[in-house]
CSV table of C-alpha atoms in Angstrom, one decimal:
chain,number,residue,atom,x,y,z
A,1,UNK,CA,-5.0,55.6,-37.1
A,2,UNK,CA,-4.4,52.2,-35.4
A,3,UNK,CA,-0.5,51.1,-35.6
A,4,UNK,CA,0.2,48.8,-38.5
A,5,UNK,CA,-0.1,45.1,-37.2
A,6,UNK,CA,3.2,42.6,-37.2
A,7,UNK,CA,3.6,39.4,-35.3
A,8,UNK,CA,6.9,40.2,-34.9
A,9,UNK,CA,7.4,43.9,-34.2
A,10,UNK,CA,7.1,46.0,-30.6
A,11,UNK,CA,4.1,48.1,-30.5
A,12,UNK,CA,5.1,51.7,-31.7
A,13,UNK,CA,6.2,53.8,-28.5
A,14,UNK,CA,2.7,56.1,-28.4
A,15,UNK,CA,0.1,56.9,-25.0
A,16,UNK,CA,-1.7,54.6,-23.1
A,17,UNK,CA,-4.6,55.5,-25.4
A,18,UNK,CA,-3.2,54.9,-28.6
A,19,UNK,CA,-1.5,51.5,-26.6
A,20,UNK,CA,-4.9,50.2,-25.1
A,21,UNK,CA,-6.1,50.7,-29.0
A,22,UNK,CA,-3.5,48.6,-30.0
A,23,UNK,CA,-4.0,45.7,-28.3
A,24,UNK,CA,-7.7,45.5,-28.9
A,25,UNK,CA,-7.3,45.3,-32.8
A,26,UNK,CA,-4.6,43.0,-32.4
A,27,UNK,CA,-6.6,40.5,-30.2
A,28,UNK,CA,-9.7,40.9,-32.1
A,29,UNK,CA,-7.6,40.4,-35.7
A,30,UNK,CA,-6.2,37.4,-33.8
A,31,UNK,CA,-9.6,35.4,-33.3
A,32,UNK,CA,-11.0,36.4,-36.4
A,33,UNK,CA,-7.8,34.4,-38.0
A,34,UNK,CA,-7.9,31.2,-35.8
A,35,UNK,CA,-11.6,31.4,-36.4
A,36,UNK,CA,-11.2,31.3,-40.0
A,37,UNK,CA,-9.0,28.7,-40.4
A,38,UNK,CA,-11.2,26.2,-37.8
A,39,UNK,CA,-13.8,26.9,-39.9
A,40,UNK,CA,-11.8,26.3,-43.0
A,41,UNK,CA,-10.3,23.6,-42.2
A,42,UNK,CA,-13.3,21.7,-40.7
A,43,UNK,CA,-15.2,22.1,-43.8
A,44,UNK,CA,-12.2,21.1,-45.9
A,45,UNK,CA,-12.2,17.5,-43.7
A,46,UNK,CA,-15.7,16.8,-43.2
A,47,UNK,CA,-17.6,18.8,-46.0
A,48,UNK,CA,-20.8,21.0,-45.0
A,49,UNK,CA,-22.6,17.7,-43.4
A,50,UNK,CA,-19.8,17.1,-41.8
A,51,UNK,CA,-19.9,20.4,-40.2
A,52,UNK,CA,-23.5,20.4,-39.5
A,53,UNK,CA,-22.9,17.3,-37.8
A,54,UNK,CA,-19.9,18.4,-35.2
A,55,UNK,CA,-22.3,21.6,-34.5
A,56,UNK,CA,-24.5,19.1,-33.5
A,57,UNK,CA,-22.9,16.7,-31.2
A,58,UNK,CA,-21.7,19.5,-29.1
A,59,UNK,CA,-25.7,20.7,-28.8
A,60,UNK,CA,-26.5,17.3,-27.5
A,61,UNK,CA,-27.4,16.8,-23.6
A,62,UNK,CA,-24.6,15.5,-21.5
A,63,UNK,CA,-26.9,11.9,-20.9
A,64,UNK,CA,-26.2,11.4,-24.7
A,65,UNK,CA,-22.4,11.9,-25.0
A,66,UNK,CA,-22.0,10.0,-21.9
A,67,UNK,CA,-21.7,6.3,-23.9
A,68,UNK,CA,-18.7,8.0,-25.5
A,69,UNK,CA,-16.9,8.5,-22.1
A,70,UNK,CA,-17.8,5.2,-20.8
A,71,UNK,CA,-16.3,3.6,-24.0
A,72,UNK,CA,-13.0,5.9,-23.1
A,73,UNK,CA,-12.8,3.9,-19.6
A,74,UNK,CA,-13.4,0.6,-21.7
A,75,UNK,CA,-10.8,1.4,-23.6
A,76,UNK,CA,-8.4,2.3,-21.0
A,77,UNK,CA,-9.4,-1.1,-18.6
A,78,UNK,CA,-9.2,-3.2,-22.2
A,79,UNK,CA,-5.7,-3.3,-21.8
A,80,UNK,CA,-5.7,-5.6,-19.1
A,81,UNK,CA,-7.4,-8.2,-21.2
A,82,UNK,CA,-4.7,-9.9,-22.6
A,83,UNK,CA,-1.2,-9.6,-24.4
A,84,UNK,CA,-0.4,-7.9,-27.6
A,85,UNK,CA,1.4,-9.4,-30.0
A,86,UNK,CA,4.2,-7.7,-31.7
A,87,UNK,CA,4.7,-7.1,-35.5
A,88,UNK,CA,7.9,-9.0,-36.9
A,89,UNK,CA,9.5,-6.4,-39.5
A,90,UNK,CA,12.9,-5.5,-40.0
A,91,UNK,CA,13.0,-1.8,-41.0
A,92,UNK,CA,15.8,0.0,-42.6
A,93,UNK,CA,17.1,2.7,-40.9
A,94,UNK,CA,19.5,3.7,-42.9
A,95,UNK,CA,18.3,6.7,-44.2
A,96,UNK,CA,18.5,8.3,-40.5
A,97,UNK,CA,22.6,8.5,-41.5
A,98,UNK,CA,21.9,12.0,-43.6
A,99,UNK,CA,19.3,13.2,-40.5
A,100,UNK,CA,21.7,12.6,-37.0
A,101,UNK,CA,20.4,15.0,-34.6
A,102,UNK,CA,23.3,14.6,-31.9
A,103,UNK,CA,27.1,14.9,-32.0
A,104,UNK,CA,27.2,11.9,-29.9
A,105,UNK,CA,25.5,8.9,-32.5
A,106,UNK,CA,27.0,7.5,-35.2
A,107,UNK,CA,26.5,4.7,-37.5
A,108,UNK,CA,27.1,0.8,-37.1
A,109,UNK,CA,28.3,-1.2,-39.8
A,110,UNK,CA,24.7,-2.7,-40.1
A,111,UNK,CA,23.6,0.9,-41.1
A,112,UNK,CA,21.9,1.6,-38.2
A,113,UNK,CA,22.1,4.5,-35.7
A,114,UNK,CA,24.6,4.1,-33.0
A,115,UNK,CA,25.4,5.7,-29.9
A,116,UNK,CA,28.5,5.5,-28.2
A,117,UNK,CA,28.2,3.5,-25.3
A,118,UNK,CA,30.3,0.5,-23.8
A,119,UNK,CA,27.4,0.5,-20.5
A,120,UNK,CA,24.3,-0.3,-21.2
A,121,UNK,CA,22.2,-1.2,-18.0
A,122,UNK,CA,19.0,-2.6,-20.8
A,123,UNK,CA,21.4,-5.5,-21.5
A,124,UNK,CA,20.6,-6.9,-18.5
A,125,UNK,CA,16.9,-6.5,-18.9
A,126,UNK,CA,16.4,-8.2,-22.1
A,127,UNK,CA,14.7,-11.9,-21.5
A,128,UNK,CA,13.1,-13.1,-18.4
A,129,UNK,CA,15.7,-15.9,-17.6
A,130,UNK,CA,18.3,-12.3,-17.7
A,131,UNK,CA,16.0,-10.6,-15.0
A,132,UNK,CA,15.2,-13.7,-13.5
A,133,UNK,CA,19.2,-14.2,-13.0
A,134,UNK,CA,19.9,-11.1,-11.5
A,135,UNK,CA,16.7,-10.2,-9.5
A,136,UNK,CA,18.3,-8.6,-6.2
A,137,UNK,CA,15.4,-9.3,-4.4
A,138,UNK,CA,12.4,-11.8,-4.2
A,139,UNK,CA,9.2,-12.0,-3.0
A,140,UNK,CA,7.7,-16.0,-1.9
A,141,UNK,CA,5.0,-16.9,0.6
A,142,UNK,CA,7.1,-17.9,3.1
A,143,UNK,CA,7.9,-13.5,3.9
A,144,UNK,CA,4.0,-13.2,4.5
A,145,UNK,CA,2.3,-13.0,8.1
A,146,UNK,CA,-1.6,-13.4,7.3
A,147,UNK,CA,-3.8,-11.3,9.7
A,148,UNK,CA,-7.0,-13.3,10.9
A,149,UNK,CA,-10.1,-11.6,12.3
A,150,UNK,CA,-11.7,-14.3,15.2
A,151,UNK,CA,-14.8,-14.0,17.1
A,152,UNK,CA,-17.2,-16.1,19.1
A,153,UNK,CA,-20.0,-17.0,16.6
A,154,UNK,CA,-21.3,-19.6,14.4
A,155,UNK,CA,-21.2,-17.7,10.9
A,156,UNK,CA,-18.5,-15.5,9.1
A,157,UNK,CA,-18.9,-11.9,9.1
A,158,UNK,CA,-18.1,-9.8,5.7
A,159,UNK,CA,-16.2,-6.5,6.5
A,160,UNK,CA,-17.9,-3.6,4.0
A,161,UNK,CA,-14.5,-1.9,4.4
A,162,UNK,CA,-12.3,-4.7,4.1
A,163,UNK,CA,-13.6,-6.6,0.9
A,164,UNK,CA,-12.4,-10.1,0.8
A,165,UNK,CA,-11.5,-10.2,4.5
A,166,UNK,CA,-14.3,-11.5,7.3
A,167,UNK,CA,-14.3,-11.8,10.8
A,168,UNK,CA,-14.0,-15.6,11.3
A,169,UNK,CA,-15.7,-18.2,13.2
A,170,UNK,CA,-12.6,-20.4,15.1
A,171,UNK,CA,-13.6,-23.2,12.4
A,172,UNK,CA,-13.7,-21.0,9.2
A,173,UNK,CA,-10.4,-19.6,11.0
A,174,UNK,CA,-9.0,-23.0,11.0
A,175,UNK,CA,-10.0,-23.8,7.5
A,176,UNK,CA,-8.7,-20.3,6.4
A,177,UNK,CA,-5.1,-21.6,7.9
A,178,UNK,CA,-5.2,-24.9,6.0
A,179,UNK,CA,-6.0,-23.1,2.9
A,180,UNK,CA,-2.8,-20.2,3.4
A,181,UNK,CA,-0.9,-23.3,4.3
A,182,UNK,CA,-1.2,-25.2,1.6
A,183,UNK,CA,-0.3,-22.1,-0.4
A,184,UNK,CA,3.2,-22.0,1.3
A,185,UNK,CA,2.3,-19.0,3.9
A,186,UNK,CA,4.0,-20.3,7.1
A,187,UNK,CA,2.8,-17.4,9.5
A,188,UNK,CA,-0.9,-15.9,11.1
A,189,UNK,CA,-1.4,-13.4,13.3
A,190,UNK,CA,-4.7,-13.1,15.0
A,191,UNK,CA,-7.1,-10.0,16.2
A,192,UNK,CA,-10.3,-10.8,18.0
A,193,UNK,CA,-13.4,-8.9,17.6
A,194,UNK,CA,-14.6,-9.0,21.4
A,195,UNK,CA,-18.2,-9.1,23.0
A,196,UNK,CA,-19.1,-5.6,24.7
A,197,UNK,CA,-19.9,-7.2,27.9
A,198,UNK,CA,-16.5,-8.4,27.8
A,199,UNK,CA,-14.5,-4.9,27.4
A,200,UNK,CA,-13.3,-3.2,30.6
A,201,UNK,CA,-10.9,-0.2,31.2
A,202,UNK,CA,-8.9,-2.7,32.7
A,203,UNK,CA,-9.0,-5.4,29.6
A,204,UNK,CA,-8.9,-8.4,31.8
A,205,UNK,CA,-10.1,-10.6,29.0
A,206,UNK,CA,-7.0,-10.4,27.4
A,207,UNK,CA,-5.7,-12.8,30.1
A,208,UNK,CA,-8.7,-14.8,30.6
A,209,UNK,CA,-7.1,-18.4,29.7
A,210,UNK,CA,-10.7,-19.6,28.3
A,211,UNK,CA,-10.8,-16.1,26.3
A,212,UNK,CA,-11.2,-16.4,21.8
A,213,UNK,CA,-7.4,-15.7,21.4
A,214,UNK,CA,-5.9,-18.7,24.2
A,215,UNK,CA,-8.6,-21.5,22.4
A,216,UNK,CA,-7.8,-20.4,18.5
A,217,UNK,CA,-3.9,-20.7,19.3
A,218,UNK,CA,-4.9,-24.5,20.4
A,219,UNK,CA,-7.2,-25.3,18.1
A,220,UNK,CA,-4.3,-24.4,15.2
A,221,UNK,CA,-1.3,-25.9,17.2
A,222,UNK,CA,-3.4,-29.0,17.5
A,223,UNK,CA,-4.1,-29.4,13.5
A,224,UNK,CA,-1.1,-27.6,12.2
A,225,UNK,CA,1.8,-27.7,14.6
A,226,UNK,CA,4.2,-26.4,12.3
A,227,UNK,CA,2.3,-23.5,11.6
A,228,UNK,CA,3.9,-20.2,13.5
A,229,UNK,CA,0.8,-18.4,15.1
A,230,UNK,CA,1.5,-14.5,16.2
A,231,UNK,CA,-0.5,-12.8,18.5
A,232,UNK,CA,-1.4,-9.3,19.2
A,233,UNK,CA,-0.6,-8.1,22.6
A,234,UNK,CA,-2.6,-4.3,23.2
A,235,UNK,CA,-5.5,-3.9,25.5
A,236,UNK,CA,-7.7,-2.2,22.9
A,237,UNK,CA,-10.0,-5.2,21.5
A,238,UNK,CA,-10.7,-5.2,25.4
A,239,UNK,CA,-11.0,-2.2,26.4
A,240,UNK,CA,-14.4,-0.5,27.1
A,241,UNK,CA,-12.9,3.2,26.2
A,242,UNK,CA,-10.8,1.6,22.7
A,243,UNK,CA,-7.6,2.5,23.7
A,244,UNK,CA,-4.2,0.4,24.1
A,245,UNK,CA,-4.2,1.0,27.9
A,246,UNK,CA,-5.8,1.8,30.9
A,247,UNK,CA,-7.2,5.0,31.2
A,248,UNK,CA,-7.8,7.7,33.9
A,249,UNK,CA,-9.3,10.6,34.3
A,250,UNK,CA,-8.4,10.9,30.3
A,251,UNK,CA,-4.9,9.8,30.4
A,252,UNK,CA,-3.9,6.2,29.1
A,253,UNK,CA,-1.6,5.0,31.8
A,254,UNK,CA,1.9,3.4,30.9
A,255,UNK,CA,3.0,1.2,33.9
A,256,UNK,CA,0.4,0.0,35.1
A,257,UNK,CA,-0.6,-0.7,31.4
A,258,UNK,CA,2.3,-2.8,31.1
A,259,UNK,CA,1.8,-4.8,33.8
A,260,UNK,CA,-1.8,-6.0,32.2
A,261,UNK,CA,0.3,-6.6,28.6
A,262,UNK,CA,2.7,-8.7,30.7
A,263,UNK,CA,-0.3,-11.3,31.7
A,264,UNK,CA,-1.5,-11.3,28.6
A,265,UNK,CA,1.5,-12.2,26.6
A,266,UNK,CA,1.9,-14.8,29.4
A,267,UNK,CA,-0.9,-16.1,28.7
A,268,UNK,CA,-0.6,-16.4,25.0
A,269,UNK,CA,2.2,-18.4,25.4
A,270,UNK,CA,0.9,-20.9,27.2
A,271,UNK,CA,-2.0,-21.3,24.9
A,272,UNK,CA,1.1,-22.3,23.0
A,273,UNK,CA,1.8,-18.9,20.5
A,274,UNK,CA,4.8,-19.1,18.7
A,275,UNK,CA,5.7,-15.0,18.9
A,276,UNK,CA,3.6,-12.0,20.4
A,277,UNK,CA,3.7,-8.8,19.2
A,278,UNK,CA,3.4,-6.0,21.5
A,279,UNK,CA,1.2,-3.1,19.2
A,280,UNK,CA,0.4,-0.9,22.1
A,281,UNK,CA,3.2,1.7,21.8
A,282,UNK,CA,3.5,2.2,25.8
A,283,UNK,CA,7.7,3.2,26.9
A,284,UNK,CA,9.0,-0.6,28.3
A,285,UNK,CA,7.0,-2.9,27.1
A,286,UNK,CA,9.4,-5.2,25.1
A,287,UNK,CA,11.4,-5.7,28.0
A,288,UNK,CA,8.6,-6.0,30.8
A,289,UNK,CA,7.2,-8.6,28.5
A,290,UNK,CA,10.7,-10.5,27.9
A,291,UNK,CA,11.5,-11.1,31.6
A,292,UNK,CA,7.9,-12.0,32.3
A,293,UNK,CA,8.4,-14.8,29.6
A,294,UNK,CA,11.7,-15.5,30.7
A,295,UNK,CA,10.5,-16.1,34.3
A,296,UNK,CA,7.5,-18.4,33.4
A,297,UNK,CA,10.3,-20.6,30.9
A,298,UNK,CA,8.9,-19.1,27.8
A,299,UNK,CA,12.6,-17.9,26.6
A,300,UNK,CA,12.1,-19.4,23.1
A,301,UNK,CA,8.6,-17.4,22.6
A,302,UNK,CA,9.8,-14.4,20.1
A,303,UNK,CA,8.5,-10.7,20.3
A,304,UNK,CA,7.8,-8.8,17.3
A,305,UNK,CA,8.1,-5.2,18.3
A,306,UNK,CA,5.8,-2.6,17.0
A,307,UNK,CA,8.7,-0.5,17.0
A,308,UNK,CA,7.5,2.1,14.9
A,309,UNK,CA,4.0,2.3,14.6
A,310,UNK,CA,2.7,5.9,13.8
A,311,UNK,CA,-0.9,7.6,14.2
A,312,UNK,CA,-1.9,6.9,11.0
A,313,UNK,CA,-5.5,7.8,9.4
A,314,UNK,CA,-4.5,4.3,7.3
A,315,UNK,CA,-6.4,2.1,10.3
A,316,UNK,CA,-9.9,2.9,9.9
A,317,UNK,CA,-11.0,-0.4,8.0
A,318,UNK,CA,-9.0,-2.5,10.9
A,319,UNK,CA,-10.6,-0.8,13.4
A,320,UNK,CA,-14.4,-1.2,11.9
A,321,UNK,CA,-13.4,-4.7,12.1
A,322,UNK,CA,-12.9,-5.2,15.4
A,323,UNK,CA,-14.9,-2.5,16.3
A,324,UNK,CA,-12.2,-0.9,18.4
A,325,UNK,CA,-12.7,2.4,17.8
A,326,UNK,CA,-11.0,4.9,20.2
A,327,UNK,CA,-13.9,5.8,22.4
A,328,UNK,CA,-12.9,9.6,23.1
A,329,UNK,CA,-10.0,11.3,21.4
A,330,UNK,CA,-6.7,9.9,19.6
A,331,UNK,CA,-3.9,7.8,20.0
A,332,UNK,CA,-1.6,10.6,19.6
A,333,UNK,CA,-0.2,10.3,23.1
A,334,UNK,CA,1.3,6.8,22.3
A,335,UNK,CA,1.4,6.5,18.6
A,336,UNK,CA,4.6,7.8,17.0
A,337,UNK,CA,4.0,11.8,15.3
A,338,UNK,CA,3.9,10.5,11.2
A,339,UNK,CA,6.0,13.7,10.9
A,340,UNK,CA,8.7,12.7,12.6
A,341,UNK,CA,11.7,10.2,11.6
A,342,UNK,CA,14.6,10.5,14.1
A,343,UNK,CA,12.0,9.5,16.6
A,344,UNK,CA,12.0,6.0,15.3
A,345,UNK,CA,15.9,5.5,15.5
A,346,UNK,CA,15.3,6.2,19.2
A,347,UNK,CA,12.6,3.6,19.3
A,348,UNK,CA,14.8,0.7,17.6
A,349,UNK,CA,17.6,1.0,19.8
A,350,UNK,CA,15.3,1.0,22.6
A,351,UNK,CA,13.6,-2.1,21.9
A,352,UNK,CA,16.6,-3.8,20.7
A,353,UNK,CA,18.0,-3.1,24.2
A,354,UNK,CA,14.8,-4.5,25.5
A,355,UNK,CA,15.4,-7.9,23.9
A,356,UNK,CA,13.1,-7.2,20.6
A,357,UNK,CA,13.6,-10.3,18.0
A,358,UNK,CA,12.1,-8.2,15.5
A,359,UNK,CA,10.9,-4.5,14.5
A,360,UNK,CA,7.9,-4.0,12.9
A,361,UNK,CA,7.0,-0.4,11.0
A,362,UNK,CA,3.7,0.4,10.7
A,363,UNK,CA,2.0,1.6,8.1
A,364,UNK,CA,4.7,0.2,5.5
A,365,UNK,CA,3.5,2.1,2.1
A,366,UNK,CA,3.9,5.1,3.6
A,367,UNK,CA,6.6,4.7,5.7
A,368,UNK,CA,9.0,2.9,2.9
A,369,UNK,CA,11.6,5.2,4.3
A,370,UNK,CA,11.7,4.1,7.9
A,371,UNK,CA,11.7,1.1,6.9
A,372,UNK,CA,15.0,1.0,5.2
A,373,UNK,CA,16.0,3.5,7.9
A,374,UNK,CA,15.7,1.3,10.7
A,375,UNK,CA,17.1,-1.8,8.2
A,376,UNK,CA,20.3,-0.1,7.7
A,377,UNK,CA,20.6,0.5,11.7
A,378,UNK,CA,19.5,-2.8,13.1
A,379,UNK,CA,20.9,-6.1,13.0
A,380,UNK,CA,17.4,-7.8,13.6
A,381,UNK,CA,14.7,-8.2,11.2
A,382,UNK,CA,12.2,-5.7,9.8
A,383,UNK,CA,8.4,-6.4,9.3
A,384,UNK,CA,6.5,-3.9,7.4
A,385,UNK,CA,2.3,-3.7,8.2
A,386,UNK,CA,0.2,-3.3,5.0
A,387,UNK,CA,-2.1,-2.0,6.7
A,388,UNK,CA,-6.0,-2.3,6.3
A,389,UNK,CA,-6.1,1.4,4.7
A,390,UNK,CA,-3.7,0.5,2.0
A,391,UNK,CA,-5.3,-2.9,1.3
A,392,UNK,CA,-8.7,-1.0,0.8
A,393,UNK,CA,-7.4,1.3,-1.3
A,394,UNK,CA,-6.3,-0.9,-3.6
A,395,UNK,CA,-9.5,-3.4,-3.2
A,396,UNK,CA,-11.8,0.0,-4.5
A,397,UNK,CA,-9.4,0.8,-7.3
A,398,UNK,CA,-9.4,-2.7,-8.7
A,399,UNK,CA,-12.9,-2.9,-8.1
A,400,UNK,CA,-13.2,0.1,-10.6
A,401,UNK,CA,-10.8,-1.3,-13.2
A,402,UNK,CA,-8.9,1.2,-12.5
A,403,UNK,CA,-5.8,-0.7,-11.4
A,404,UNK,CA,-4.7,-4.6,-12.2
A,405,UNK,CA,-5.1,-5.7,-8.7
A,406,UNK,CA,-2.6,-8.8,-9.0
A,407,UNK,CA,0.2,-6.5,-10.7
A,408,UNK,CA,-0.3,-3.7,-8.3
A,409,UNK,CA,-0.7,-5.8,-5.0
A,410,UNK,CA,2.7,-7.9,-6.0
A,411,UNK,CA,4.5,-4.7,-7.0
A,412,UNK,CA,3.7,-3.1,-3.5
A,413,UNK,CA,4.8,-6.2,-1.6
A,414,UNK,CA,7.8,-6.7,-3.4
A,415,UNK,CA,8.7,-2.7,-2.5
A,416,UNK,CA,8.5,-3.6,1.3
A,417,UNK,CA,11.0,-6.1,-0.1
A,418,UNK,CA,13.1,-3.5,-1.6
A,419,UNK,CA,12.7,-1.5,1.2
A,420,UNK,CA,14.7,-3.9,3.8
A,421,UNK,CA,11.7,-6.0,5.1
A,422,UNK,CA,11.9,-9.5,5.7
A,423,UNK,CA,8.6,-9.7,6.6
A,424,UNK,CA,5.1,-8.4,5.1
A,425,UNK,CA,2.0,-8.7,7.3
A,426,UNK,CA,-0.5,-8.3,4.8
A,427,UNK,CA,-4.3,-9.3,4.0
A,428,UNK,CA,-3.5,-9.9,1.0
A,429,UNK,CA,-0.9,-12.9,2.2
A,430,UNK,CA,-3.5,-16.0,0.7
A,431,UNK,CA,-4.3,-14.4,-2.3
A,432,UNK,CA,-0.8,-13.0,-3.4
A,433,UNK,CA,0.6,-16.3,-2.3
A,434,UNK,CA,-1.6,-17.8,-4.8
A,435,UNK,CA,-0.4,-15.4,-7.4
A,436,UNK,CA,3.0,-16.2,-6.9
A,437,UNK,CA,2.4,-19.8,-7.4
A,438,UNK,CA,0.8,-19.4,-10.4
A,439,UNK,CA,-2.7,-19.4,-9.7
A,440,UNK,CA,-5.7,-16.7,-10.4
């Protein structure tokens, strides 16, 4: 005879027969009761036709209940339309005075449950002009370095990977630096997608006075003399194997990489850049390229270190733009391990020592730690890279609806912010500068 059945008793002590038994008459007793009371209580709700109709619906293909998902993603994008506007209604709490759940509330003299604290951080919080007053930290235009794609044609070219970003002609370039301008962005940096018959293993065309970079830095200081113009000093836009330095028999070369980094930066100054930014990760760099500006009377040219930049999988989109690809291998052997964090303590003091006017981290999402890390043991300033995989990300989600791509791009700049950065390079510098003075 099977054991009597109670939801809250232990199964009678009996063998493993009588046990296995047992649990098949209290599973199957189980289901027949849940059953019973779907079944119940769908026919109760809907009424026979009702029923018939739910049976129904889940008989139907997939194609036809797809509408019904697509309106679930309407719904859930709809919210970015526009504001809702709250109910005004008092209510009375009062009766909540009988129903307290914890030791620690009370009741204020307006009948109302109250808890009993002197701190409350919300107070704080409550209007904008309160947030606005005590805001610790604050994003403007003026913080952003806009990245510029450059090469030597006639017509823009759209990056697939990149949207909103194109490889400029050195007049749309121009244009697109009057237009940041005007939008209170102080600062470009510029990367130049180079002809194939130009790259060498050597990269001598970085240093080619006549070369894309050396004319676009005149062409800007001639229109807009006030505008800073950065330049990126790394042999890999010229280099016929992609890599930041010279290579042989599979090895990039450090020395006598640096000495080729040293012309170029030379060179950039007298084209008349403001700051260059060594990105090439070889040992000595920073302070190679200091003296060899010193010597030529370029001491009040900056350098923007690349002091941390790790071998991120974040590059690929900046890399399909200027088509500087690594032509065998990785950059491992230069490029910091994105493991590692000590390793970039060791690299600050370094190029500090070197004469570095500033530290960059690249990526900067990511790497929101090493930022503030290297903030809180440096006394110079701290860029952060938003880099082109970051930036894409966040182009295909908004392109989706899945994200509000002004909310989300401000809210990721203003972390680098938080972070310790004083400086965002960002492709987003134009458009969030636009943003932030009010404009869609």
């Amino acid at each position: 005879r099977a054991p009597q059945l109670h939801p809250t008793r232990a199964p009678p002590r009996c063998s493993t027969m009588r046990y296995s038994n047992y649990l098949r008459y209290s599973v199957a007793a189980n289901i027949a009761l849940v059953a019973t009371f779907l079944v119940v209580a769908w026919t109760t709700s809907a009424g026979s036709s009702g029923l018939s109709a739910r049976l129904s619906a889940f008989r139907r293909p997939v194609s036809m209940r797809a509408p019904a998902a697509a309106g679930a993603l309407q719904r859930r994008t709809s919210v970015f339309a526009g504001p809702v506007v709250p109910e005004t209604k008092t209510y009375d709490f009062s009766w909540m005075e009988d129903e307290l759940s914890s030791p620690g509330m009370g009741m204020s003299n307006k009948d109302r449950p109250l808890l009993d604290l002197r701190v409350r951080p919300r107070r704080n919080r409550r209007t904008d002009g309160m947030r606005d007053m005590v805001r610790e930290n604050i994003l403007t235009p003026a913080n952003f370095i806009y990245p510029l794609f450059i090469h030597d044609e006639k017509e823009n070219e759209k990056i697939v990977s990149m949207p909103g970003c194109e490889r400029h002609s050195l007049d749309s370039m121009l244009n697109e630096v009057g237009e940041a301008r005007a939008e209170g962005v102080r600062s470009v940096i510029l990367f130049p997608k180079v002809e194939d018959d130009k790259k060498t293993n050597f990269g001598e065309e970085a240093y080619n006075p006549e070369g894309i970079v050396p004319r676009a830095i005149r062409m800007i200081k001639a229109k807009y003399p006030d505008m800073i113009v950065i330049t990126d000093v790394a042999l890999d836009p010229y280099s016929s194997m992609g890599h930041d330095g010279i290579v042989e028999n599979g090895v990039i070369l450090n020395d006598e990489t640096v000495q080729q980094l040293c012309r170029q930066a030379v060179t950039q100054a007298e084209a008349g850049a403001d700051i260059v930014a060594p990105s090439d990760m070889m040992d000595g760099r920073i302070g190679a390229i200091r003296d060899a500006l010193d010597v030529e009377g370029y001491t009040n040219v900056s350098i923007i270190a690349y002091t941390a930049k790790y071998a991120s999988a974040y590059y690929g989109p900046f890399r399909d733009a200027l088509d500087s690809h690594p032509g065998f291998g990785n950059k491992k052997t230069y490029q910091m391990d994105p493991a590692n964090t000590r390793e970039a303590l060791l690299e600050a003091e370094l190029d500090a020592q070197e004469g570095a006017d500033m530290m960059m981290v690249k990526p900067g999402l990511p790497y929101l730690d090493i930022i503030r890390l290297l903030k809180e043991a440096s006394d110079v300033p701290i860029a952060a890279y938003h880099v082109s995989g970051e930036y894409a990300m966040l182009k295909a989600a908004a392109e989706r609806g899945w994200l509000n791509e002004k909310d989300v791009a401000l809210e990721t700049l203003l972390s680098f912010r938080r972070a310790g950065a004083s400086v965002i390079l960002t492709y987003y510098a134009k458009q969030a500068a636009r943003w932030l003075n009010g404009k869609e």
